[in-house]
Each structure stands twice: as C-alpha cells, then as structure tokens.
CSV table of C-alpha atoms and ligand atoms in Angstrom, one decimal:
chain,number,residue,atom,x,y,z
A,1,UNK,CA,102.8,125.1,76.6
A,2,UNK,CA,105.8,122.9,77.0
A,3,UNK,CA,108.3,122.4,79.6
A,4,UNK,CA,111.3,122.1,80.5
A,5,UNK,CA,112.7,118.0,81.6
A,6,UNK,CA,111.6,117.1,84.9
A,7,UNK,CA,115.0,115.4,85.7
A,8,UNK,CA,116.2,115.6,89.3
A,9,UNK,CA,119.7,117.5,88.2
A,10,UNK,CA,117.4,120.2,86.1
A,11,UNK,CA,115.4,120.5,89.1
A,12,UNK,CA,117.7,120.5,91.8
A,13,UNK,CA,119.0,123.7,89.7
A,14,UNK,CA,115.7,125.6,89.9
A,15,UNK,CA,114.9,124.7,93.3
A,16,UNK,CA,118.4,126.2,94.0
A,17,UNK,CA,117.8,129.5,92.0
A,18,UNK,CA,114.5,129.7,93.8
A,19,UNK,CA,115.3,129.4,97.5
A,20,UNK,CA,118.4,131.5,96.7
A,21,UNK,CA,116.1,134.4,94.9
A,22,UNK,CA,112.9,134.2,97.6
A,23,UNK,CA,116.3,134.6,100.4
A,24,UNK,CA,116.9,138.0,98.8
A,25,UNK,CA,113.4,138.8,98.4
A,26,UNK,CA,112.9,138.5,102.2
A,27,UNK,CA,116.4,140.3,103.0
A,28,UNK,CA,115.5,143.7,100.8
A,29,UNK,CA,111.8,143.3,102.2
A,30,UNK,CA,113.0,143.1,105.8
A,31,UNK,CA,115.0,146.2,105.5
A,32,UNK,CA,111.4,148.3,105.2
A,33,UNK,CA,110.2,146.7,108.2
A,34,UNK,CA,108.4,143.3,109.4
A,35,UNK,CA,104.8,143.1,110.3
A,36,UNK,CA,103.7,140.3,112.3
A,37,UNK,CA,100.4,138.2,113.1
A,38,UNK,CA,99.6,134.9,113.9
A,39,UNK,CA,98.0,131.8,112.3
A,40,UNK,CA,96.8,128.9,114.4
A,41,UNK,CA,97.6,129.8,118.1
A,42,UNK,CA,99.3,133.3,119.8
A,43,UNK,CA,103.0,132.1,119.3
A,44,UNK,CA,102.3,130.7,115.7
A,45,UNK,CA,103.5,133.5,113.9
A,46,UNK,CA,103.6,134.7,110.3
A,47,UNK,CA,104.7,138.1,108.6
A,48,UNK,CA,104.0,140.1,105.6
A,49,UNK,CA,107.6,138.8,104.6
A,50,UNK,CA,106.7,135.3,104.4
A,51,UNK,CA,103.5,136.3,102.2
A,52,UNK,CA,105.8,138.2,99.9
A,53,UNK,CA,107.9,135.7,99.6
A,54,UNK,CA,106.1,133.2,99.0
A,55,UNK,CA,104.3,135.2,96.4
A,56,UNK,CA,107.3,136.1,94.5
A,57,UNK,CA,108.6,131.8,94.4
A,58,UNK,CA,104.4,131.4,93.2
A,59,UNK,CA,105.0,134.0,90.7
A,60,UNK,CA,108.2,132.8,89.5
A,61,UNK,CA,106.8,129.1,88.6
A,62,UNK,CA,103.8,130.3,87.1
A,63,UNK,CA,105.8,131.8,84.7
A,64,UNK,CA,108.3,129.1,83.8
A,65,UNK,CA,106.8,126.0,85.0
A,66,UNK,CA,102.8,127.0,84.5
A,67,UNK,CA,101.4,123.2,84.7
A,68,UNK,CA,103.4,122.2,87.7
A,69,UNK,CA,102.2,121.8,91.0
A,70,UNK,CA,102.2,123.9,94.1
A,71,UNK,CA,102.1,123.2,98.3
A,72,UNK,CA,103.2,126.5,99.6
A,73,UNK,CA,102.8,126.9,103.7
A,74,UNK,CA,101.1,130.4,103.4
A,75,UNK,CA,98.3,129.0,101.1
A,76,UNK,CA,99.1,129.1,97.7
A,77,UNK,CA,98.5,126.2,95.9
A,78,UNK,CA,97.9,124.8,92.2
A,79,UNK,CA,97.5,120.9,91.1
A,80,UNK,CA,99.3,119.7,88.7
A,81,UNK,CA,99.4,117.8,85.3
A,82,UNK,CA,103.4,116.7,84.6
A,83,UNK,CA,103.0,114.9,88.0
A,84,UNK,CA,105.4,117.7,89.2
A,85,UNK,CA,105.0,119.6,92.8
A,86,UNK,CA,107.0,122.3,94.5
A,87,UNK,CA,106.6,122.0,98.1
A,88,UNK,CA,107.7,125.2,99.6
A,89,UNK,CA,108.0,126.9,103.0
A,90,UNK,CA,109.1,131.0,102.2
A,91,UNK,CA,110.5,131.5,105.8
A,92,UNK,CA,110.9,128.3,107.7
A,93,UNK,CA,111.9,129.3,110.9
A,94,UNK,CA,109.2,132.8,110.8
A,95,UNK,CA,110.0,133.4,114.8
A,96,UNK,CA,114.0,133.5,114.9
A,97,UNK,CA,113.3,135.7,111.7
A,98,UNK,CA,111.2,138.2,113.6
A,99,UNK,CA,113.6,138.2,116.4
A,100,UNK,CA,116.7,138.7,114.3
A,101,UNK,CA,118.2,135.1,115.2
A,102,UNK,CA,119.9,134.0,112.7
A,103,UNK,CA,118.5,131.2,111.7
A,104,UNK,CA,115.7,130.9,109.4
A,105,UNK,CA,115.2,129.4,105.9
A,106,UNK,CA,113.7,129.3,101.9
A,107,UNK,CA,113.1,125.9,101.6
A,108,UNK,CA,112.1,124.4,98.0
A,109,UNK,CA,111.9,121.0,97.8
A,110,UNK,CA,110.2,119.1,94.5
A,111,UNK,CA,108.0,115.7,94.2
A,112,UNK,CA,107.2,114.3,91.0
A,113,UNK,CA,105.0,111.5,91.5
A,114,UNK,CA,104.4,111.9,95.0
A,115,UNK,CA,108.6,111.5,95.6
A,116,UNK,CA,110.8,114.5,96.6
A,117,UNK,CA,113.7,114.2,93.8
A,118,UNK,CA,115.1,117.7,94.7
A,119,UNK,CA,115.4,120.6,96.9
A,120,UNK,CA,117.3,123.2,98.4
A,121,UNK,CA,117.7,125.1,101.5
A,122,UNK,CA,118.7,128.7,101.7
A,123,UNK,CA,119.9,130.1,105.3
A,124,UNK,CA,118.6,133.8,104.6
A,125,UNK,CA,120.7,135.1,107.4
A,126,UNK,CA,124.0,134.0,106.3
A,127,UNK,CA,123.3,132.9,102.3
A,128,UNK,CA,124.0,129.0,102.8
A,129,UNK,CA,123.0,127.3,100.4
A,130,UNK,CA,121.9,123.4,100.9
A,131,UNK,CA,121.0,121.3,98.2
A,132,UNK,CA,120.7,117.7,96.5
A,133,UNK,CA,118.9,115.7,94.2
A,134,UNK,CA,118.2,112.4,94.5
A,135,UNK,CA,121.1,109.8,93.6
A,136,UNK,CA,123.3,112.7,93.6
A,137,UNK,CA,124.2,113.3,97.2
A,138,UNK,CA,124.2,116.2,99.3
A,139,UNK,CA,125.9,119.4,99.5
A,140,UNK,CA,126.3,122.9,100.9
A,141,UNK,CA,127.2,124.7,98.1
A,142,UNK,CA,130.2,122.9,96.4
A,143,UNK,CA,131.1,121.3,99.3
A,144,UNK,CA,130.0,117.6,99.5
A,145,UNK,CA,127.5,116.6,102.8
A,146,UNK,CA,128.6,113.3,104.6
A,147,UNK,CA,126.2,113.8,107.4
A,148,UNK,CA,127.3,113.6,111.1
A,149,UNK,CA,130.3,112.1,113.5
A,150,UNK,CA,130.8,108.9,115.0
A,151,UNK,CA,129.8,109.1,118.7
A,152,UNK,CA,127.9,107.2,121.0
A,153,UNK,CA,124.1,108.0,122.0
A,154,UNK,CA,125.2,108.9,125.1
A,155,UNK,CA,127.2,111.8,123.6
A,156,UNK,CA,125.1,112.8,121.0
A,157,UNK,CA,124.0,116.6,120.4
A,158,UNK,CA,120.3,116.4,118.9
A,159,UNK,CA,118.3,118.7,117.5
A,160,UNK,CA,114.2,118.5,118.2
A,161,UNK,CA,111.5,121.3,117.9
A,162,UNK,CA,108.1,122.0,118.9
A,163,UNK,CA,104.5,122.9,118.2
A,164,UNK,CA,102.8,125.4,118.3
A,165,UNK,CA,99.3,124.5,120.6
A,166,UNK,CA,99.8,124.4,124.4
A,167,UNK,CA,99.5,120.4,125.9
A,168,UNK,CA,101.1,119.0,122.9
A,169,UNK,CA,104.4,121.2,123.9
A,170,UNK,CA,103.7,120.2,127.1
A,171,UNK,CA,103.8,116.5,125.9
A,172,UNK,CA,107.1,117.4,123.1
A,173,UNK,CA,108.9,119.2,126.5
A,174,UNK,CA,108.1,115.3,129.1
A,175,UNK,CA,109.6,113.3,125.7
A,176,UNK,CA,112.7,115.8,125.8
A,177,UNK,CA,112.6,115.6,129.5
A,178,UNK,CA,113.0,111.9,129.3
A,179,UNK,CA,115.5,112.0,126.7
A,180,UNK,CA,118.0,114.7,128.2
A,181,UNK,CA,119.6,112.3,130.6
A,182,UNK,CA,120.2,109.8,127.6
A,183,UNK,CA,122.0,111.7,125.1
A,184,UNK,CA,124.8,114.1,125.2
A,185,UNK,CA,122.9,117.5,124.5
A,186,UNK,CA,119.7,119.2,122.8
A,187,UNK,CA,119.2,122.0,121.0
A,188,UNK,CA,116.4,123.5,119.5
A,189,UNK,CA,117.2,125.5,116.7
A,190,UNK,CA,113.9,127.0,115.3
A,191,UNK,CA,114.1,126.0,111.5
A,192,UNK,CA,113.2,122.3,110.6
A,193,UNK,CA,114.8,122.8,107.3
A,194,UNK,CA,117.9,124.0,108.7
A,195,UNK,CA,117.9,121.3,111.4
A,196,UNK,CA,117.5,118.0,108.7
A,197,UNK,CA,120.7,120.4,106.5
A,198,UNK,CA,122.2,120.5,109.9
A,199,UNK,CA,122.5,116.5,110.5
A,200,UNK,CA,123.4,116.5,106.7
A,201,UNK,CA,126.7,118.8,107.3
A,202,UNK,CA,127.1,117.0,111.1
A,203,UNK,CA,126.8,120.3,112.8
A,204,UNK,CA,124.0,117.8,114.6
A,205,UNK,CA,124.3,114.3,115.5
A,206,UNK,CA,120.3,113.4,115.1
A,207,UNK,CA,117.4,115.3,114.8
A,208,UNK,CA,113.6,114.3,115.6
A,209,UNK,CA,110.3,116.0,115.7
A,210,UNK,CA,106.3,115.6,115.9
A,211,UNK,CA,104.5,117.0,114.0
A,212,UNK,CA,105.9,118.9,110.9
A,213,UNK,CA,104.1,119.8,107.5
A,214,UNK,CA,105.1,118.5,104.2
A,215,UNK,CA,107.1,122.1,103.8
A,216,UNK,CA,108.9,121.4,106.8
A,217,UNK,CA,110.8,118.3,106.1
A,218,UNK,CA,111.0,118.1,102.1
A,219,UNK,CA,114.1,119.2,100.8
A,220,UNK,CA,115.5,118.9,104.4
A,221,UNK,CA,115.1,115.0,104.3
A,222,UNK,CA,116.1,114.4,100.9
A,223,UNK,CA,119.5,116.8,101.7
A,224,UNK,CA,119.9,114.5,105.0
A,225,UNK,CA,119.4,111.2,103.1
A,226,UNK,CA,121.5,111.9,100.3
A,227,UNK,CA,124.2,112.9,102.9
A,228,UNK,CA,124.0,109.0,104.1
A,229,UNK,CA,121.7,109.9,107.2
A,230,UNK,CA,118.4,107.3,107.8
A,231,UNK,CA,115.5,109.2,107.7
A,232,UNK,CA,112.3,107.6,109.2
A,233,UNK,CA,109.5,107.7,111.2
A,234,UNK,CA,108.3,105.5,114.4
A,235,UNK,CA,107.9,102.1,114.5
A,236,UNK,CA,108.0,101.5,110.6
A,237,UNK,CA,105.9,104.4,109.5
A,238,UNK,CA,106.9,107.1,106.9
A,239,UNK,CA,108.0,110.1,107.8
A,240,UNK,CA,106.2,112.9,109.7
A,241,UNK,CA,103.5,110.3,110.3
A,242,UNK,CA,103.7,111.9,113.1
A,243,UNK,CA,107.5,111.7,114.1
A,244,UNK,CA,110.5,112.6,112.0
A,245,UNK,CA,114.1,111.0,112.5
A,246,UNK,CA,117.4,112.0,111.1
A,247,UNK,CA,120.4,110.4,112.3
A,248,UNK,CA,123.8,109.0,110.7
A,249,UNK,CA,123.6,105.3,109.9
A,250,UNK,CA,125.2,103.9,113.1
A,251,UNK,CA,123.4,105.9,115.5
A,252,UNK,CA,119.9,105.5,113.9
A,253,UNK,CA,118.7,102.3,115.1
A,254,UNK,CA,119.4,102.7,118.6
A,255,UNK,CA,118.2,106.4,118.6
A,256,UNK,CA,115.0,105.3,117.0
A,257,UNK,CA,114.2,102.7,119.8
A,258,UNK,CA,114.8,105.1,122.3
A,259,UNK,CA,112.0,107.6,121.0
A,260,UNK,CA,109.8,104.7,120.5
A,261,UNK,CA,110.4,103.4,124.1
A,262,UNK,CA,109.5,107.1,125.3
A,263,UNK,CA,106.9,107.5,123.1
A,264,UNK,CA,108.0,110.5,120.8
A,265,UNK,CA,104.8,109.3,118.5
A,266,UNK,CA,102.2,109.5,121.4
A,267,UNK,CA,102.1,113.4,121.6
A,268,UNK,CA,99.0,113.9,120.0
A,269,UNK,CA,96.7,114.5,122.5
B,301,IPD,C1,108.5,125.8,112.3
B,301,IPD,C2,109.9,125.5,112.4
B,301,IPD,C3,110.2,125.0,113.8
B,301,IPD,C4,109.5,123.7,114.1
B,301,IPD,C5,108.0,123.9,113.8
B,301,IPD,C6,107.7,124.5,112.5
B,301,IPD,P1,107.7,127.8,110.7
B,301,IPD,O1,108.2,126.3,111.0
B,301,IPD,O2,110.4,124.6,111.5
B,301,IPD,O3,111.6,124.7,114.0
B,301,IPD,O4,109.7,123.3,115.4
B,301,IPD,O5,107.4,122.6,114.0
B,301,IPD,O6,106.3,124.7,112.3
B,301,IPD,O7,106.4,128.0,111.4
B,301,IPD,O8,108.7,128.7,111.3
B,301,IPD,O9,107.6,127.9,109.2
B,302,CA,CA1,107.0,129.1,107.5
C-alpha cells in the first residue's frame, strides 16, 4: 500500500490533526466519567481516558499511515518500514487531568530515521495548539514562537518536574533545593510537553528534568528548538540521557553548568 510523503511540512500537518482530534476524544470521554489506576508506583497514575485515547491516535494511523511506526506511552506499539515513527503520549500530564488542573496535553511528535522532524502539542484544557517542523520554526497556532526573555539566572522562572518512585524525588526535590536560591522562581507545572511549549512561547525562562520518556520530550523539544531555545542534556550527552535542558540561547550555558555543578544527572539512585 502506498503512502503519503514523509516530508516534515506534510507531517507536522498530521501530527497537528492528531493531537488536536485525540484532545477531543479525551474532552467528550471525560464528560462520562474518569476511571483511575496506577502503573509503576501509587502516585503513577493512568485512566481509561488515556487508553482511549491513545487507541483512537493508534487507530487513526493504522488506517492512513499502516507501515509507519508507533511508541505510544500506554503500550501500543508497531515497527516500522518507511523509517517513520509516531512517538506519542495521549494525556501527558494524566494527574492535573484527573484533578481538573488545567493543564495536560496530546502530544505527537514524529521521527523518521531516528530524528524527530515534527510534532505537535495540544493543551486539552484550553485547545492550544503547539506545533513545528523542523527548519520551520515554532508556533502556537499562527502565531510564531521566539522562545523566552532576556533575564539574568538570578531572575529566572524555571520549570522542573518529578518522578514518580520515592528516593529519586527525594533526590529531584535536594537538586531543586539547591537550585531555589540561584534562580528567580520554580514551578512545576505537571505536563513535560507543555513545559518544553512553555519555554518555546517564554511563559518559562528554562526548563530541566530527570528522567523523561521518549513521549515526554518529542515534539516538546523540537517545538522549543525551533523556537531558538538550546536543548541538551548534561555534560555533552543527548537529551533525556538522563537530564533534559531547555533554555533561551543566552541563559543556556550558564544554566547548564549550574545543574551539572549540583548534579541534576546523579539522581538515579
Ligand atoms: C509526566 C509529566 C510530568 C513529568 C513526569 C512525566 P505523565 O507524564 O510529564 O510533568 O514530571 O516525569 O512522567 O505521566 O503525566 O504522562
Ligand atoms: Ca501520559
């Protein structure tokens, strides 16, 4: 069967009907009631929502795009032969969605050999729509992404997150306790995806965090880098490996050497 072109513009437009579609899946599914459970630990939680979903975005690329690949957070999964994979997390964010926070994300983001070309991030809450291809920038619907302020590391506002198992929060919470004094503010928002589309549009000045899964951080990063932000990890290794970085271009370096003087990589236990 053929396919459609795998170029990052076509994509970017799929990934953006997708995370926008699986947004309104969740929304009507919501309305009848959420059932929770948990995964890996008691405050890991997942619902039936986030299963739906993420059935509905499987369904929808087996149909139109049947030899792709998939890396979905709530198991599904297919290999690929175009060289083509959709990495994709149906509710990132699954506890502010449980308690009604708004906050809490479809995010699609697409590799094709092994690079993430294009992605989007839908806000289910509120309907924003994040988005970019590579070599194409970064926006929030039609409005172009040029990715934080200028300010000092001493004033910055920046985003983190946490784990889910006990001693390494413990760990996450003595890096943050080392690096509150140093920075202007913290937050911690609950939705990776939403926190890399947040340094994107500057509603944060830098983001970092241990830890995260490929559906995490795809289509967040590459909406963050194509906004101008560095992306990285720790002392010259990629991303997620174990420590993720987003931060505008003249606050990276010094940010970066501050997490690798506290040792934001050493929270593995
Ligand atoms: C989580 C969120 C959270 C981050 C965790 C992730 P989930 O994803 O992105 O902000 O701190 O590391 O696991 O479980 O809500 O899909
Ligand atoms: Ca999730």
């Amino acid at each position: 069967m053929s396919q459609p072109a795998n170029d990052p513009v076509a994509l970017e437009q799929i990934a953006m009907t997708l995370a926008s579609g699986a947004a309104e899946v969740v929304r009507t599914a919501a309305a009848s009631g959420v059932e929770v459970s948990t995964k890996t630990t008691a405050t890991d939680l997942v619902t039936q929502v986030d299963k739906l979903a993420e059935r509905w975005l499987a369904d929808q690329l087996a149909t139109t795009r049947p030899r792709d690949g998939l890396l979905a957070e709530e198991g599904h999964g297919m290999r690929s032969s175009t060289g083509v994979v959709w990495v994709i997390d149906p509710i990132d964010g699954t506890v502010n969605f449980v308690l009604g926070l708004p906050q809490y994300a479809v995010s699609v983001g697409v590799e094709v050999d092994g690079e993430v070309v294009a992605g989007a991030v839908c806000n289910v809450a509120n309907g924003e729509l994040f988005h970019a291809h590579a070599g194409g920038g970064a926006h929030l619907a039609e409005q172009v992404l040029t990715g934080p302020r200028s300010v000092p590391l001493s004033g910055a506002v920046v985003g983190t997150g946490f784990g889910y198992e006990a001693g390494r929060r413990a760990r996450q919470a003595g890096v943050v306790a080392a690096l509150l004094p140093r920075v202007g503010d913290i937050r911690r928002l609950g939705s990776a995806a939403l926190d890399l589309c947040a340094v994107a549009a500057g509603r944060l000045d830098a983001y970092f965090e241990s830890g995260l899964n490929p559906w995490d951080y795809a289509a967040g990063a590459l909406i963050a880098r194509e906004a101008g932000c560095v992306v990285t990890g720790l002392r010259g290794a990629p991303i997620a490996a174990p420590v993720t970085v987003a931060a505008g271009p003249a606050l990276a370096g010094e940010f970066v050497a501050l997490l690798e003087e506290l040792d934001a990589d050493r929270v593995d236990g």
